[in-house]
Amino acid sequence: QVQLVESGGGLVQAGGSLRLSCAASGRTFSRYVMGWFRQAPGTEREFVAIIGWTGLTTYYADSVKGRFTISRDNAKNTVFLQMNSLKPEDTAVYYCAAEFGRSTVDGMTPDYWGQGTQVTVSS
């Protein structure tokens, strides 16, 4: 069982930055592919970014590529999402997700989800 707790959301003006964190419980964090998803009101949850076990491989949605960076610290059981050049259309609840044992980063089917953190970007 893995518990995921996100933090770092908030209100920011367009063009600003936020850094989301996701703290994971459990002793096998390094065996989980980690990802971030988001869901805006009235829309389906969508993929944002994913990072492999070692942190060396990443994959991003086209909508955030070049602006967002996913990283992880396996010693601290934490994954991060650095969000720069934020746009109003980035406004959503952001969810951390974990999938055990996946060997690729071309997508993920999460085994666990966090509770979400709200990101609001004003124009």
Short mmCIF file of C-alpha atoms in Angstrom, two decimals:
data_model
loop_
_atom_site.label_atom_id
_atom_site.label_comp_id
_atom_site.label_asym_id
_atom_site.label_seq_id
_atom_site.Cartn_x
_atom_site.Cartn_y
_atom_site.Cartn_z
CA GLN A 1 0.00 0.00 0.00
CA VAL A 2 1.26 3.46 -0.91
CA GLN A 3 -0.10 6.76 0.29
CA LEU A 4 0.55 9.90 -1.72
CA VAL A 5 0.21 13.42 -0.30
CA GLU A 6 0.51 16.43 -2.59
CA SER A 7 1.41 19.97 -1.54
CA GLY A 8 2.48 23.24 -3.11
CA GLY A 9 -0.65 24.28 -4.97
CA GLY A 10 -2.04 27.79 -4.80
CA LEU A 11 -2.96 30.94 -6.69
CA VAL A 12 -0.44 32.49 -9.08
CA GLN A 13 -0.56 35.06 -11.85
CA ALA A 14 -0.04 34.07 -15.46
CA GLY A 15 3.65 33.78 -16.23
CA GLY A 16 4.46 32.78 -12.68
CA SER A 17 5.79 29.55 -11.22
CA LEU A 18 4.80 26.92 -8.69
CA ARG A 19 6.48 23.77 -7.43
CA LEU A 20 4.32 20.84 -6.47
CA SER A 21 5.56 18.07 -4.19
CA CYS A 22 4.23 14.59 -3.62
CA ALA A 23 5.39 12.65 -0.56
CA ALA A 24 4.98 8.89 -0.74
CA SER A 25 4.85 6.34 2.02
CA GLY A 26 6.27 2.84 1.67
CA ARG A 27 9.70 1.26 1.34
CA THR A 28 9.64 0.51 -2.39
CA PHE A 29 9.25 4.05 -3.72
CA SER A 30 12.16 3.60 -6.13
CA ARG A 31 10.28 0.77 -7.88
CA TYR A 32 7.33 3.01 -8.74
CA VAL A 33 6.97 5.02 -11.89
CA MET A 34 5.55 8.35 -10.72
CA GLY A 35 3.38 10.78 -12.58
CA TRP A 36 1.27 13.90 -12.41
CA PHE A 37 -2.22 14.29 -13.81
CA ARG A 38 -4.66 17.21 -13.68
CA GLN A 39 -8.37 17.77 -13.91
CA ALA A 40 -10.09 21.06 -14.65
CA PRO A 41 -13.80 21.58 -13.85
CA GLY A 42 -16.04 19.81 -16.35
CA THR A 43 -13.20 17.93 -17.98
CA GLU A 44 -11.66 14.48 -17.72
CA ARG A 45 -8.45 13.87 -15.82
CA GLU A 46 -5.48 14.24 -18.15
CA PHE A 47 -1.88 13.13 -18.11
CA VAL A 48 0.76 15.81 -17.43
CA ALA A 49 4.14 14.15 -16.83
CA ILE A 50 5.78 10.87 -15.86
CA ILE A 51 9.19 9.90 -14.51
CA GLY A 52 10.91 6.53 -14.42
CA TRP A 53 12.41 4.70 -11.45
CA THR A 54 15.82 6.34 -11.57
CA GLY A 55 14.66 9.78 -12.61
CA LEU A 56 16.62 9.61 -15.86
CA THR A 57 13.62 9.12 -18.13
CA THR A 58 10.69 11.48 -18.37
CA TYR A 59 7.75 12.10 -20.67
CA TYR A 60 5.45 15.12 -20.92
CA ALA A 61 2.13 16.07 -22.40
CA ASP A 62 2.59 18.40 -25.35
CA SER A 63 0.66 21.12 -23.53
CA VAL A 64 3.30 21.42 -20.79
CA LYS A 65 6.49 20.43 -22.61
CA GLY A 66 9.21 23.04 -22.14
CA ARG A 67 7.39 24.66 -19.21
CA PHE A 68 7.03 21.89 -16.63
CA THR A 69 9.75 19.65 -15.20
CA ILE A 70 9.16 16.45 -13.25
CA SER A 71 11.84 15.14 -10.90
CA ARG A 72 12.17 12.75 -7.98
CA ASP A 73 14.25 12.21 -4.87
CA ASN A 74 14.18 8.50 -4.04
CA ALA A 75 16.02 9.06 -0.76
CA LYS A 76 13.14 11.27 0.39
CA ASN A 77 10.30 9.34 -1.30
CA THR A 78 9.24 12.52 -3.04
CA VAL A 79 8.37 13.54 -6.59
CA PHE A 80 8.20 17.14 -7.77
CA LEU A 81 6.58 19.10 -10.55
CA GLN A 82 8.19 22.45 -11.30
CA MET A 83 5.74 24.55 -13.27
CA ASN A 84 7.01 27.68 -15.03
CA SER A 85 5.39 30.15 -17.41
CA LEU A 86 1.99 29.19 -16.06
CA LYS A 87 -1.10 29.94 -18.14
CA PRO A 88 -4.75 30.29 -17.09
CA GLU A 89 -5.46 27.03 -18.91
CA ASP A 90 -3.15 25.25 -16.45
CA THR A 91 -5.76 25.85 -13.75
CA ALA A 92 -6.81 22.46 -12.37
CA VAL A 93 -6.57 20.06 -9.48
CA TYR A 94 -3.22 18.32 -9.82
CA TYR A 95 -2.92 14.68 -8.76
CA CYS A 96 0.15 12.62 -8.01
CA ALA A 97 0.05 9.00 -9.18
CA ALA A 98 2.15 5.86 -8.75
CA GLU A 99 2.42 2.66 -10.77
CA PHE A 100 4.46 -0.27 -9.49
CA GLY A 101 6.98 -2.01 -11.67
CA ARG A 102 6.34 -0.32 -15.01
CA SER A 103 9.40 -0.44 -17.25
CA THR A 104 8.53 2.37 -19.69
CA VAL A 105 7.49 6.00 -19.37
CA ASP A 106 5.29 6.26 -22.46
CA GLY A 107 2.21 6.27 -20.25
CA MET A 108 0.93 4.86 -17.01
CA THR A 109 -2.01 3.12 -15.40
CA PRO A 110 -1.81 4.30 -11.81
CA ASP A 111 -2.16 1.90 -8.91
CA TYR A 112 -2.39 4.77 -6.42
CA TRP A 113 -3.57 8.38 -6.43
CA GLY A 114 -3.08 11.32 -4.13
CA GLN A 115 -5.93 13.52 -2.96
CA GLY A 116 -5.02 16.40 -5.27
CA THR A 117 -3.87 19.99 -4.87
CA GLN A 118 -5.52 23.00 -6.47
CA VAL A 119 -3.55 25.19 -8.86
CA THR A 120 -5.22 28.41 -10.00
CA VAL A 121 -3.59 30.70 -12.56
CA SER A 122 -5.11 34.17 -12.91
CA SER A 123 -4.90 36.19 -16.11
#
